[in-house]
Every structure is written in structure tokens, then in C-alpha cells.
């Protein structure tokens, strides 16, 4: 290894910790600094932490900043701000606002001459790549995305807001029957209710009316009323023992036709014990890509659609052709 | 559509016919000419066919030539020869010889200023892409490729060479147990015998000794002796009715670890009614990519590893971000 890619992390929640762990698996990179809005001395890492305001001093010391904040409020501000100073990678995942976010980051990165890879991770990210690939190969066809089994933060937050709920975790589960119908080449029209099941585990406050809680959850508009929802009441010890991890995953399927009537099915699936650790691993691979793109003199915002897979690997193009093609 | 990409096909077997069908599904392309070593008047297509020697006259009339010959003898000669005159796409699939083939095509394409996308299809091709992607994201892990259920031409040819065999078709079938062990995160060490089963359907010559045929097949080195092989004898009508199509498919799995001990599984799978039609659809998408790369002024040999997915689609980068990311 002649030289390591110097990485900075902005934001040290589950995703930031996942990035720290992922970098340890990639000998061509090293983590140089963590930037946080909390008190830097409170960050439980062996790597030096700094206040986020100090980041601009690190222009010559960090090659790529991995932005690990949330999409609701952190990234809309931090994405453009950091693109003015660093090559960046982020996991901005508010699908409807991606075009606007792309424009804002792109404008900044073009002024600064930096590369910013936006909206990586698995959805948006790897799932998007597979939607694009499958649609390009099978233009006559239908695409299906199933999510889960996995914890949905948004739905877990929603059930925790119900009166009488002390703790709550919601799992999104794809309907096995629906997935198998798609795999079988049926090209079904599937309603929201037919595609996913919602499964809730709840610790109720003492004395709370469990039937009322279950009823309120099952009838909650947008979140639950369009789904078959099951509600389980458990004790606090069981919640801690069985529902503390953050599994997720899902499947992107395209079922298409070629020739006279040949059914062709392309499927991409993930089964993840840890959603944040996996997303972090994707971010780290795209940080390598950002570094390589920058060394070629490229500038501006990029998405996974713009980046050849060769840029994700530490191996040379000749080795990739020899070993993996 | 302001302008269509003008395509030529070199070689009109199963793959060439598949390319003709695939182009009909892509309104931004049109098939202008077919080139063959056979008598051009014998080609059963509405598109004009020419002798392969006439191809060089078409330098200004064809944007991309899709080379549909075989990897054993056609492509090693045609790949470099056509790269001297045209942008090309091919499905060269002799894995061990890809580096050498790349160098030869690359040298010619650099002299002529053309782009040549080599070794596309699904393996090499889409499977290779997924091996690279998964290895880059999960550097600590193990990769498994399973093929089938599908017809193996090489193995079918081998059983047809056995004395007393009139017709024969061989299906490669992945072991469900092995696939499920990998999906379960076991990271097993699998022997050749444990990964795939070989299933043979045979029409025997009249009076042939079926037990001797089955015995000879099961003990054939390289092809069958390392596998559990079943041999079925059927009549000619059944062979024609049930074993004339060319299904195939397979699965690339990577099972990796992140963090302390989280198992993360990435899976890509294909289930194809028609292997040649699907391979042809991949070639056509990469012909679009070759055309776009050429318009940017790029030259030389490229593989799937070098090409961003955005180049496979007729849609603009902004539309892709909006619709598919």
C-alpha cells in the first residue's frame, strides 16, 4: 500500500459508527477524524473527534468526508456546505427530493472543484442500480420492490407516539405469496396490502388498555390502515433481548418478456443483520470511488448511476478482468 | 426520437436472432444489416443480409456492430478484426482467455479510434458485476456462484458423443440444500459434488444398451464424474416437446461479515426462459453504452466494469435520478 485514502466522518450515530467499523476492513483507507455536533470529548472512539465547526481546517488532511447525518434536516444543510470544502459521500434518501438535492450539491462541488457522491446506500443505492440495470435489459417488463424483513424507523416512531406505548418496534415483512407470484413470472398487479405485512412488538405502560392500543395502531392512516398489521405485547426484557438489533433487507425483481413469449426474471436481494453497518459499507466503497474520480480530475455531484463498478474496488482494472470477469 | 442508433449483427445463430428481437423492443435503435458467413439469401430475416466480407463497406452506415459468433473460434478472429472498423459489442466468454482477448481488441480499437465492449452477457457480464460489487462492499466474505437450472451446451455435446446416444440434453441444477446453506449465512465449504447436480435426458439409438450409456456418462471425467448425475431415457417425441427450449439462470451470492459479527448477504439471481434471448438483450443495452461512450470521444476496449449503468439506458441522467434512484 503506497498511500491510504484519508477519511473523515461527519456525525457519529449508528451510521457513523458503522463507517468506522467498515474502514477497518479496507486496508487502503484510514479514518483520520470524526466531526460531531456533540461535545467531542463524549465520542466513544479511539479516533480523535472534533466539533463540526472545526472541519474546515482539515481541507488538506482529509481526502473524503463521509456524511452520516439524517436526510430530514442534517444533509440538506451539510451536503452543500461540505461539498464546498471536501470530496463527499452521503446517503440522502428522501427519494422525492433527490433531484433538488443533487442540483444544490452539484452547484457547490463545481465551484470548489470537488466530487460529491450523493444518495448511496441500498435504497437509494444498490436497489436503484438494479432497477436501472433490469429496466435497460428488459424494457418490456414490470418492476417490483419488496422491503424487509426489517425494522422501519418511521413506523416504529409512529407506534411509540400512541398513548400507553412504552417501547415499540415495527417490522416490515414482504408477503411471501406476493414475492413467489412475481418470481413465478405472473406479473401480478399487487395492492399495498398484498405486498407487505406490518408486525409490531410493544411494551405497554402498566395498566394500559392493550386492545385500544392495537386498535389505534391498526387504523392509523398512511402508516398502518392500508396493511395487514399484527400487534404483539411483550415485556421489557423480551424487547431488549429479541428486538434490539436492526436487521433489514429486501428484493428488487423485474419480470420481463423477450422474443415471442419468453419470461425472463432478474432478482437482486439483501438479507442484512445490521442495516446501518451495511449502509456504512456501501458508503465506504463509494468513498473509494469518489477518491478515484477526483484523481482523474472529475468534479460535481455523482450518483451510483454515474460510477463504473471498477471504481469501487482497490484492485487494478487488469486484476479485475482476470479475477472477477 | 431524433436519431436512431444503427446496429449491425455479425453471425445469425440463436444469439443473432435474439439480438434482432431485442432491438425491436428498443425504439432508439434500428437493425440495418446482418452479416453472415452463410449464403446471405438463406438468412430468414426481413433485414438485408450480406456476406461478412462486405462489412467493411458499411463503415459510415453502421454505428455499432454486435458480434454474435462463438468464443472458441469466431470471436478471437472477428473481435480484433471488427474493432479495426467499427464500435463493437461481444459476449466473449472463455474466462481464462479474457485478459489476452482484451489486449488484442484494445490495441485494434485504439488504432481505429473505436470503442469495443467485450465479454458482456450474464456470465461473464451481470454475474461479474455482482461479484465485483459484493466484494467491494463486503471485503470480508465468501462468494458463491450457482448455475442453473439450465441447459449446458458443453455437457449436452459431451453426452451426444457417447456411443448409442441419438439425442441428448443436459441440465445443470444447483443443489437447493447448498444454496439454502449459503443464504442462511453458514459460509460452507462446498465441494463440486455438493454445489450442482447434472440431469441428462437421452434418446437412445434402437437396440442400444441403456445401462452401458448411463454408466459411461456418469463416469466421464471432467464433465460428470465429480457430480451426482441422473440419466433419463425418453422417446424422440418427448425430447422435442419438453426439451427444445434453452432455459438457464443462476445465482451469485456473497455472504460477508461487518462490525462485531453481523452476517450480511447480497444475492443476484436470474431465471431465464431463453438464455440466448436474454444474453442478446444484455448485448443490445451495452451497444447503446458503446454508442454513448463513442460520442464522448472514448476509445479502446471496455468491459462491464468500466461502464456506468446510466449509459445502458435511453433516459437522460436527470430522468434516471428522478424516476429510478
XYZ file of C-alpha atoms in Angstrom:
650
model
C 0.000 0.000 0.000
C 1.725 3.162 -1.132
C -0.820 5.600 0.233
C -4.042 5.386 2.198
C -7.229 7.306 1.496
C -7.789 9.638 4.456
C -11.415 9.591 5.577
C -13.391 11.882 7.872
C -16.786 11.047 9.382
C -19.390 13.758 9.924
C -21.953 12.600 12.504
C -21.374 9.725 14.892
C -24.688 7.873 15.239
C -25.346 4.277 14.141
C -24.238 5.032 10.588
C -21.072 6.873 11.606
C -20.073 4.020 13.911
C -20.743 1.615 11.035
C -18.408 3.617 8.781
C -15.683 3.454 11.436
C -16.032 -0.348 11.540
C -16.140 -0.685 7.730
C -12.952 1.327 7.250
C -11.131 -1.222 9.424
C -11.951 -3.852 6.780
C -10.357 -1.801 3.984
C -6.562 -1.539 4.285
C -6.337 1.131 1.589
C -8.191 3.590 3.832
C -7.804 5.117 7.246
C -10.125 7.097 9.463
C -8.440 10.360 10.433
C -11.090 12.340 12.277
C -14.685 12.363 13.462
C -16.732 15.576 13.403
C -19.721 15.946 15.672
C -22.234 18.475 16.926
C -21.988 16.913 20.366
C -19.194 17.530 22.841
C -16.206 15.921 21.040
C -14.891 14.520 24.327
C -18.090 12.449 24.652
C -17.424 10.441 21.439
C -16.538 6.842 22.387
C -13.932 6.240 19.677
C -10.167 5.804 19.604
C -10.113 8.272 16.710
C -9.839 11.981 17.520
C -13.195 13.778 17.485
C -13.691 17.461 16.750
C -16.517 19.923 16.738
C -18.152 20.071 13.312
C -17.240 23.771 13.090
C -13.561 22.816 13.053
C -13.909 20.738 9.882
C -12.830 23.490 7.500
C -9.298 23.405 8.982
C -8.952 19.855 7.610
C -9.046 20.678 3.897
C -5.536 19.304 3.343
C -5.758 16.450 5.827
C -8.917 14.626 4.714
C -9.422 13.161 1.239
C -13.099 12.218 1.523
C -15.717 13.215 4.085
C -18.449 10.641 4.691
C -21.582 12.475 5.782
C -23.506 10.281 8.214
C -26.315 12.644 9.176
C -30.028 12.182 8.543
C -31.907 13.195 5.416
C -34.618 15.230 7.132
C -32.543 18.105 8.487
C -28.779 17.287 8.563
C -27.931 16.527 4.940
C -29.916 19.287 3.203
C -27.620 21.677 5.043
C -24.412 19.649 5.398
C -24.361 18.211 1.854
C -23.863 21.529 0.039
C -21.776 23.012 2.885
C -19.247 20.173 2.889
C -19.157 19.944 -0.921
C -17.723 23.441 -0.822
C -14.707 22.126 1.108
C -14.299 18.370 0.565
C -14.984 15.416 -1.668
C -18.039 13.886 -0.002
C -20.225 10.789 0.092
C -23.690 10.675 1.648
C -26.830 8.545 1.916
C -29.500 11.200 1.283
C -32.605 9.016 0.996
C -35.666 11.252 0.616
C -36.464 9.922 -2.873
C -38.767 12.774 -3.896
C -36.189 15.447 -3.064
C -33.155 13.832 -4.704
C -33.270 15.935 -7.922
C -33.262 19.177 -5.933
C -30.569 17.943 -3.535
C -28.441 16.832 -6.497
C -28.623 20.324 -8.034
C -27.640 22.039 -4.787
C -24.681 19.760 -4.083
C -23.607 19.782 -7.739
C -23.507 23.580 -7.861
C -21.278 23.749 -4.776
C -18.996 20.923 -5.879
C -18.472 22.530 -9.283
C -17.433 25.787 -7.668
C -14.989 24.054 -5.324
C -13.746 21.504 -7.873
C -14.784 18.608 -5.637
C -16.604 15.303 -6.242
C -19.739 14.520 -4.208
C -21.377 11.112 -4.420
C -24.950 11.529 -3.199
C -27.700 9.102 -2.201
C -25.653 5.928 -1.843
C -26.569 3.011 0.416
C -29.003 0.300 -0.575
C -32.239 2.175 -1.316
C -31.441 4.594 -2.835
C -28.231 2.913 -3.954
C -27.886 -0.763 -4.785
C -31.644 -1.202 -5.319
C -31.673 1.799 -7.679
C -28.775 0.312 -9.646
C -30.695 -2.899 -10.092
C -33.884 -1.106 -11.136
C -31.890 0.724 -13.829
C -29.979 -2.343 -14.994
C -33.058 -4.545 -15.230
C -35.156 -1.903 -16.999
C -32.385 -1.297 -19.541
C -32.063 -5.001 -20.354
C -35.760 -5.868 -20.238
C -37.608 -2.767 -21.482
C -40.849 -4.750 -21.727
C -41.478 -5.768 -18.147
C -42.608 -4.811 -14.688
C -40.547 -3.943 -11.633
C -41.316 -4.882 -8.029
C -39.507 -3.772 -4.888
C -40.176 -5.592 -1.622
C -38.675 -4.379 1.640
C -37.876 -6.456 4.714
C -37.891 -8.331 6.833
C -36.640 -5.303 8.665
C -37.155 -2.589 11.223
C -38.774 0.552 9.840
C -37.703 3.556 11.919
C -40.597 5.698 10.690
C -43.231 3.124 11.621
C -41.534 2.338 14.942
C -41.605 6.048 15.767
C -45.299 6.156 14.850
C -46.291 3.358 17.219
C -44.225 4.876 20.030
C -46.379 8.003 19.747
C -49.540 6.011 20.623
C -50.877 6.577 24.139
C -49.948 3.776 26.524
C -46.968 2.541 24.439
C -43.687 2.483 26.355
C -41.463 0.844 23.711
C -42.307 -0.280 20.204
C -40.586 -1.843 17.209
C -42.192 -2.343 13.809
C -41.039 -4.914 11.272
C -41.928 -4.619 7.596
C -42.313 -8.106 6.126
C -42.729 -8.831 2.420
C -45.612 -11.154 1.623
C -44.053 -14.477 0.655
C -47.017 -15.239 -1.568
C -46.628 -11.974 -3.481
C -42.870 -12.479 -3.947
C -43.424 -16.009 -5.200
C -46.082 -14.881 -7.680
C -43.579 -12.392 -9.150
C -40.804 -14.991 -9.193
C -43.178 -17.321 -10.997
C -43.484 -14.825 -13.850
C -47.155 -13.975 -13.232
C -46.608 -10.186 -13.437
C -49.376 -9.586 -10.896
C -50.951 -6.227 -10.083
C -50.357 -6.029 -6.324
C -52.097 -3.724 -3.879
C -50.223 -2.173 -0.964
C -51.940 -4.676 1.343
C -50.839 -7.619 -0.779
C -47.168 -6.669 -0.889
C -46.168 -6.172 2.755
C -47.272 -7.161 6.245
C -46.579 -4.959 9.287
C -45.640 -6.653 12.525
C -45.478 -4.637 15.765
C -43.873 -5.564 19.103
C -44.948 -3.382 22.002
C -44.160 -2.914 25.669
C -47.290 -1.257 27.100
C -47.348 1.124 30.039
C -48.623 -0.504 33.209
C -52.399 -0.598 33.212
C -52.750 0.464 29.577
C -55.640 -0.925 27.521
C -53.909 -3.262 25.081
C -56.934 -3.726 22.844
C -57.275 0.048 22.466
C -53.564 0.382 21.581
C -53.765 -2.382 18.969
C -56.906 -0.840 17.511
C -55.351 2.624 17.284
C -52.260 1.260 15.553
C -54.160 -0.873 13.052
C -56.332 2.062 11.998
C -53.546 4.672 11.731
C -53.791 6.246 8.260
C -50.728 6.175 5.898
C -48.726 4.055 8.317
C -50.926 1.018 9.009
C -54.513 1.235 7.771
C -53.627 0.010 4.240
C -51.794 -3.053 5.584
C -52.482 -6.246 7.436
C -50.968 -5.363 10.790
C -50.322 -7.647 13.735
C -49.638 -6.317 17.226
C -47.808 -8.346 19.887
C -47.461 -7.283 23.514
C -44.227 -8.339 25.190
C -42.350 -7.493 28.379
C -39.369 -5.200 28.578
C -36.798 -7.991 28.977
C -38.026 -9.712 25.801
C -37.930 -6.404 23.923
C -34.337 -5.886 24.914
C -33.240 -9.469 24.245
C -35.034 -10.074 20.918
C -35.670 -6.708 19.306
C -32.555 -4.570 19.775
C -30.784 -5.333 16.521
C -31.506 -3.570 13.246
C -31.983 -6.216 10.567
C -33.308 -5.243 7.163
C -33.195 -6.226 3.541
C -35.440 -6.672 0.579
C -35.714 -7.686 -3.023
C -35.866 -5.887 -6.362
C -37.443 -8.046 -9.052
C -38.053 -7.374 -12.702
C -40.121 -9.782 -14.715
C -39.879 -9.143 -18.443
C -40.616 -10.683 -21.797
C -38.303 -11.201 -24.767
C -38.870 -12.696 -28.213
C -42.206 -14.391 -28.731
C -43.085 -15.056 -25.131
C -40.028 -15.895 -23.028
C -40.315 -14.848 -19.388
C -37.024 -13.501 -18.032
C -36.595 -12.692 -14.344
C -33.849 -10.603 -12.759
C -33.691 -10.551 -8.965
C -31.470 -8.702 -6.509
C -31.809 -9.299 -2.797
C -30.269 -8.311 0.506
C -30.538 -10.033 3.871
C -28.884 -7.851 6.453
C -28.255 -8.481 10.146
C -27.360 -4.809 10.529
C -28.864 -2.165 8.294
C -26.584 0.694 9.453
C -23.411 -1.414 9.182
C -24.313 -2.467 5.638
C -25.235 1.046 4.533
C -21.922 2.189 6.010
C -20.054 -0.465 3.990
C -21.653 0.850 0.798
C -20.687 4.425 1.716
C -17.085 3.378 2.269
C -16.851 1.652 -1.141
C -18.241 4.808 -2.787
C -15.747 6.924 -0.828
C -13.043 4.997 -2.680
C -14.847 5.767 -5.944
C -15.041 9.481 -5.072
C -11.309 9.488 -4.424
C -10.533 7.805 -7.759
C -12.886 10.106 -9.682
C -11.257 13.145 -8.068
C -7.780 11.919 -9.046
C -8.986 11.776 -12.651
C -9.998 15.412 -12.386
C -13.753 14.876 -12.344
C -15.923 17.357 -10.452
C -19.551 17.783 -9.396
C -22.271 15.642 -7.883
C -22.461 11.986 -8.929
C -24.890 9.198 -8.170
C -24.431 5.427 -8.269
C -25.717 5.576 -11.875
C -22.654 7.575 -12.974
C -19.913 5.442 -11.439
C -18.393 2.307 -13.016
C -18.087 -0.576 -10.561
C -14.310 -0.752 -11.160
C -14.015 2.445 -9.090
C -15.439 0.679 -6.018
C -12.578 -1.789 -5.773
C -8.999 -1.386 -4.577
C -7.897 -3.766 -7.350
C -6.467 -2.709 -10.708
C -8.559 -2.953 -13.871
C -6.325 -5.768 -15.159
C -6.721 -7.751 -11.925
C -10.490 -7.278 -12.001
C -10.687 -8.599 -15.577
C -8.545 -11.574 -14.622
C -10.143 -12.458 -11.289
C -13.776 -11.385 -11.442
C -14.980 -11.088 -15.047
C -36.630 10.243 -31.151
C -34.267 12.475 -33.069
C -31.917 9.810 -34.293
C -31.680 6.045 -34.019
C -28.572 4.017 -33.263
C -27.814 1.968 -36.365
C -26.925 -1.612 -35.471
C -25.341 -4.428 -37.470
C -25.352 -8.092 -36.476
C -22.398 -10.347 -37.274
C -23.457 -14.007 -37.147
C -27.064 -15.130 -37.302
C -27.400 -18.109 -34.951
C -29.535 -18.212 -31.795
C -27.772 -15.165 -30.358
C -28.007 -13.112 -33.562
C -31.716 -13.861 -33.836
C -32.098 -12.840 -30.198
C -30.405 -9.505 -30.927
C -32.782 -8.897 -33.824
C -35.751 -9.481 -31.479
C -34.271 -7.328 -28.689
C -33.696 -4.351 -30.997
C -37.432 -4.346 -31.732
C -38.033 -3.606 -28.036
C -35.771 -0.539 -28.110
C -37.188 2.346 -30.175
C -33.920 4.304 -30.059
C -32.235 1.621 -32.200
C -32.680 0.020 -35.547
C -31.174 -3.040 -37.173
C -29.648 -2.072 -40.514
C -27.848 -5.162 -41.724
C -26.942 -8.754 -40.913
C -23.544 -10.167 -41.865
C -23.079 -13.886 -42.259
C -20.626 -16.498 -43.462
C -23.526 -18.431 -44.930
C -25.243 -17.623 -48.220
C -26.910 -14.258 -47.411
C -30.029 -15.249 -49.348
C -30.556 -18.121 -46.888
C -30.986 -15.805 -43.876
C -34.656 -15.886 -42.774
C -34.945 -12.217 -41.767
C -36.743 -9.176 -43.139
C -33.478 -7.262 -42.704
C -30.987 -7.295 -45.561
C -28.202 -9.860 -45.113
C -24.718 -9.596 -46.583
C -21.627 -11.705 -46.766
C -19.340 -10.984 -43.830
C -16.626 -9.893 -46.304
C -18.804 -6.965 -47.354
C -18.917 -5.493 -43.840
C -16.063 -3.059 -44.382
C -18.186 -1.119 -46.891
C -20.557 -0.225 -44.023
C -18.184 1.954 -42.003
C -20.400 5.018 -42.384
C -23.748 3.191 -42.259
C -23.472 1.204 -39.020
C -22.884 2.777 -35.598
C -22.326 -0.397 -33.573
C -21.656 -3.969 -34.696
C -22.918 -6.666 -32.343
C -20.698 -9.716 -32.747
C -22.776 -12.846 -32.201
C -20.220 -15.537 -33.012
C -18.846 -18.161 -30.632
C -15.880 -17.748 -28.310
C -13.963 -20.817 -29.438
C -13.069 -19.780 -32.994
C -15.251 -16.856 -34.236
C -14.579 -14.069 -31.761
C -10.800 -14.476 -31.339
C -10.603 -13.567 -35.027
C -13.653 -11.319 -35.502
C -13.245 -9.267 -32.292
C -9.968 -7.591 -33.276
C -10.872 -7.518 -36.997
C -14.137 -5.660 -36.448
C -12.653 -3.340 -33.788
C -10.446 -2.022 -36.599
C -13.561 -0.834 -38.464
C -16.500 -0.418 -36.046
C -17.591 0.166 -32.492
C -18.367 -3.366 -31.321
C -20.029 -5.372 -28.563
C -19.463 -9.076 -27.976
C -20.039 -11.881 -25.494
C -16.596 -13.487 -25.445
C -16.970 -15.949 -22.566
C -13.814 -18.038 -22.273
C -12.991 -16.693 -18.798
C -9.350 -17.761 -18.767
C -8.596 -16.006 -22.062
C -10.344 -12.708 -21.380
C -7.170 -10.753 -20.429
C -5.460 -11.745 -23.676
C -8.588 -11.072 -25.760
C -8.990 -7.671 -24.082
C -5.433 -6.694 -25.035
C -5.905 -7.717 -28.668
C -9.207 -5.903 -29.110
C -7.974 -2.877 -27.161
C -4.912 -2.491 -29.375
C -7.032 -2.509 -32.548
C -9.702 -0.190 -31.147
C -7.097 2.335 -30.051
C -5.597 2.417 -33.536
C -9.008 2.884 -35.170
C -10.406 5.221 -32.514
C -13.333 2.880 -31.830
C -14.993 1.575 -28.636
C -15.301 -2.191 -28.129
C -17.291 -3.587 -25.227
C -16.102 -7.154 -24.687
C -17.403 -10.108 -22.673
C -20.921 -8.874 -21.938
C -23.912 -11.138 -21.312
C -24.681 -12.653 -17.935
C -21.578 -14.700 -17.097
C -19.276 -13.015 -17.899
C -21.364 -9.886 -17.589
C -24.093 -9.338 -14.992
C -22.726 -12.054 -12.707
C -19.251 -10.500 -12.893
C -20.703 -7.097 -11.988
C -22.314 -8.575 -8.918
C -19.160 -10.396 -7.872
C -17.266 -7.097 -8.056
C -19.962 -5.060 -6.305
C -20.406 -7.531 -3.468
C -16.664 -7.998 -2.913
C -16.131 -4.228 -2.805
C -18.871 -3.716 -0.213
C -18.169 -6.807 1.884
C -14.395 -7.352 1.690
C -14.592 -9.930 4.498
C -16.759 -12.613 2.995
C -17.087 -15.515 0.626
C -18.584 -15.623 -2.864
C -20.646 -18.432 -4.352
C -21.877 -18.784 -7.937
C -24.539 -21.370 -8.734
C -25.628 -22.027 -12.322
C -28.977 -23.342 -13.474
C -31.426 -24.734 -13.775
C -30.306 -24.619 -17.376
C -29.048 -26.378 -20.456
C -25.268 -26.658 -20.667
C -24.211 -26.827 -24.317
C -20.805 -28.268 -23.486
C -22.250 -31.096 -21.405
C -25.028 -31.770 -23.902
C -22.382 -32.075 -26.634
C -20.406 -34.477 -24.432
C -23.319 -36.870 -23.915
C -24.163 -36.782 -27.631
C -20.680 -38.132 -28.324
C -21.410 -41.312 -26.303
C -21.979 -44.436 -28.408
C -25.659 -45.291 -28.765
C -26.923 -41.755 -27.977
C -29.110 -40.252 -30.694
C -30.129 -37.027 -28.939
C -29.150 -35.683 -25.540
C -29.750 -32.632 -23.387
C -28.012 -31.930 -20.084
C -29.406 -29.672 -17.366
C -27.177 -28.179 -14.690
C -29.171 -27.839 -11.460
C -27.936 -26.026 -8.367
C -28.311 -28.001 -5.157
C -31.141 -26.387 -3.238
C -29.606 -27.503 0.040
C -26.283 -25.845 -0.795
C -27.954 -22.590 -1.878
C -30.004 -22.509 1.314
C -26.957 -23.094 3.482
C -25.277 -20.067 1.867
C -28.447 -17.972 2.200
C -28.567 -18.962 5.861
C -25.153 -17.354 6.404
C -23.310 -20.614 7.134
C -20.396 -19.797 4.779
C -19.953 -23.502 3.974
C -17.015 -25.043 2.142
C -18.751 -26.795 -0.744
C -17.310 -29.473 -2.976
C -18.115 -29.603 -6.689
C -20.483 -32.502 -5.983
C -22.326 -30.554 -3.300
C -22.965 -27.464 -5.445
C -24.594 -28.805 -8.626
C -26.499 -31.830 -9.889
C -26.364 -32.941 -13.534
C -29.536 -34.226 -15.122
C -29.419 -35.892 -18.571
C -32.272 -36.639 -20.979
C -31.399 -39.080 -23.728
C -32.948 -40.604 -26.819
C -31.035 -43.857 -27.366
C -30.387 -45.495 -30.720
C -32.601 -48.507 -31.288
C -31.182 -51.567 -29.550
C -28.561 -49.581 -27.611
C -27.591 -50.775 -24.111
C -29.104 -48.090 -21.860
C -27.286 -49.230 -18.736
C -23.948 -49.005 -20.566
C -24.765 -45.496 -21.824
C -25.750 -44.300 -18.346
C -22.616 -45.848 -16.872
C -20.353 -44.222 -19.459
C -21.909 -40.791 -18.876
C -21.753 -40.982 -15.085
C -18.075 -41.908 -15.152
C -16.966 -39.335 -17.754
C -14.055 -37.363 -16.253
C -14.279 -33.525 -16.002
C -17.843 -33.487 -17.264
C -19.725 -35.852 -14.930
C -17.582 -37.993 -12.632
C -17.341 -35.279 -9.952
C -21.129 -34.795 -9.845
C -24.250 -36.672 -8.894
C -25.616 -37.374 -12.340
C -29.025 -38.768 -13.249
C -29.767 -40.196 -16.690
C -33.310 -40.437 -18.089
C -34.195 -42.251 -21.310
C -37.072 -40.728 -23.254
C -38.544 -41.064 -26.734
C -37.996 -38.655 -29.566
C -41.425 -37.014 -29.318
C -40.903 -36.224 -25.617
C -37.452 -34.821 -26.367
C -38.906 -32.476 -28.949
C -41.908 -31.445 -26.861
C -40.225 -30.961 -23.485
C -36.534 -30.278 -24.105
C -36.273 -27.910 -27.084
C -36.143 -24.598 -25.230
C -32.997 -23.115 -23.771
C -33.737 -22.075 -20.187
C -30.908 -21.055 -17.891
C -30.118 -18.872 -14.938
C -28.252 -18.940 -11.696
C -27.341 -17.091 -8.560
C -24.350 -15.124 -7.321
C -24.249 -14.920 -3.538
C -21.838 -13.201 -1.219
C -22.055 -13.816 2.481
C -19.969 -11.360 4.473
C -19.404 -10.060 7.970
C -19.390 -6.486 9.224
C -18.822 -4.982 12.655
C -18.642 -7.442 15.517
C -20.439 -10.336 13.903
C -23.276 -9.184 11.621
C -23.945 -11.505 8.690
C -24.771 -9.591 5.506
C -25.942 -11.392 2.379
C -26.059 -9.995 -1.162
C -27.785 -12.131 -3.787
C -28.283 -11.678 -7.543
C -30.285 -14.201 -9.492
C -31.580 -14.858 -12.992
C -34.373 -17.185 -14.090
C -34.429 -17.245 -17.863
C -36.832 -18.981 -20.225
C -34.417 -18.259 -23.071
C -30.696 -17.971 -22.464
C -29.827 -16.650 -25.967
C -32.635 -14.064 -25.960
C -31.551 -12.759 -22.569
C -27.866 -12.621 -23.498
C -28.915 -10.766 -26.650
C -30.873 -8.230 -24.570
C -27.754 -7.555 -22.499
C -25.673 -7.095 -25.665
C -28.188 -4.583 -27.028
C -28.135 -2.492 -23.833
C -24.326 -2.436 -23.985
C -24.473 -1.457 -27.678
C -26.256 1.703 -26.500
C -23.461 2.224 -23.973
C -20.799 1.781 -26.668
C -22.545 4.394 -28.783
C -22.717 6.888 -25.907
C -19.078 6.278 -24.916
C -18.004 6.823 -28.536
C -19.909 10.104 -28.702
C -17.930 11.271 -25.674
C -14.729 10.533 -27.548
C -13.729 7.459 -25.576
C -11.721 4.755 -27.347
C -10.424 1.242 -26.696
C -11.757 -1.986 -25.202
C -14.138 -1.723 -22.252
C -15.759 -4.298 -20.003
C -18.914 -4.111 -17.908
C -16.678 -2.997 -15.019
C -15.787 0.235 -16.841
C -19.272 1.395 -17.826
C -21.669 3.356 -15.582
C -25.218 1.965 -15.659
C -26.581 5.339 -16.846
C -25.042 4.551 -20.258
C -27.284 1.471 -20.636
C -30.500 3.474 -20.601
C -32.114 5.666 -23.258
C -33.220 8.038 -20.472
C -31.425 11.244 -19.503
C -29.373 11.429 -16.298
C -31.946 13.805 -14.777
C -34.837 11.448 -15.570
C -32.929 8.499 -14.118
C -32.319 10.378 -10.865
C -35.973 11.346 -10.684
C -37.549 8.034 -11.662
C -35.191 5.277 -10.580
C -32.861 6.469 -7.818
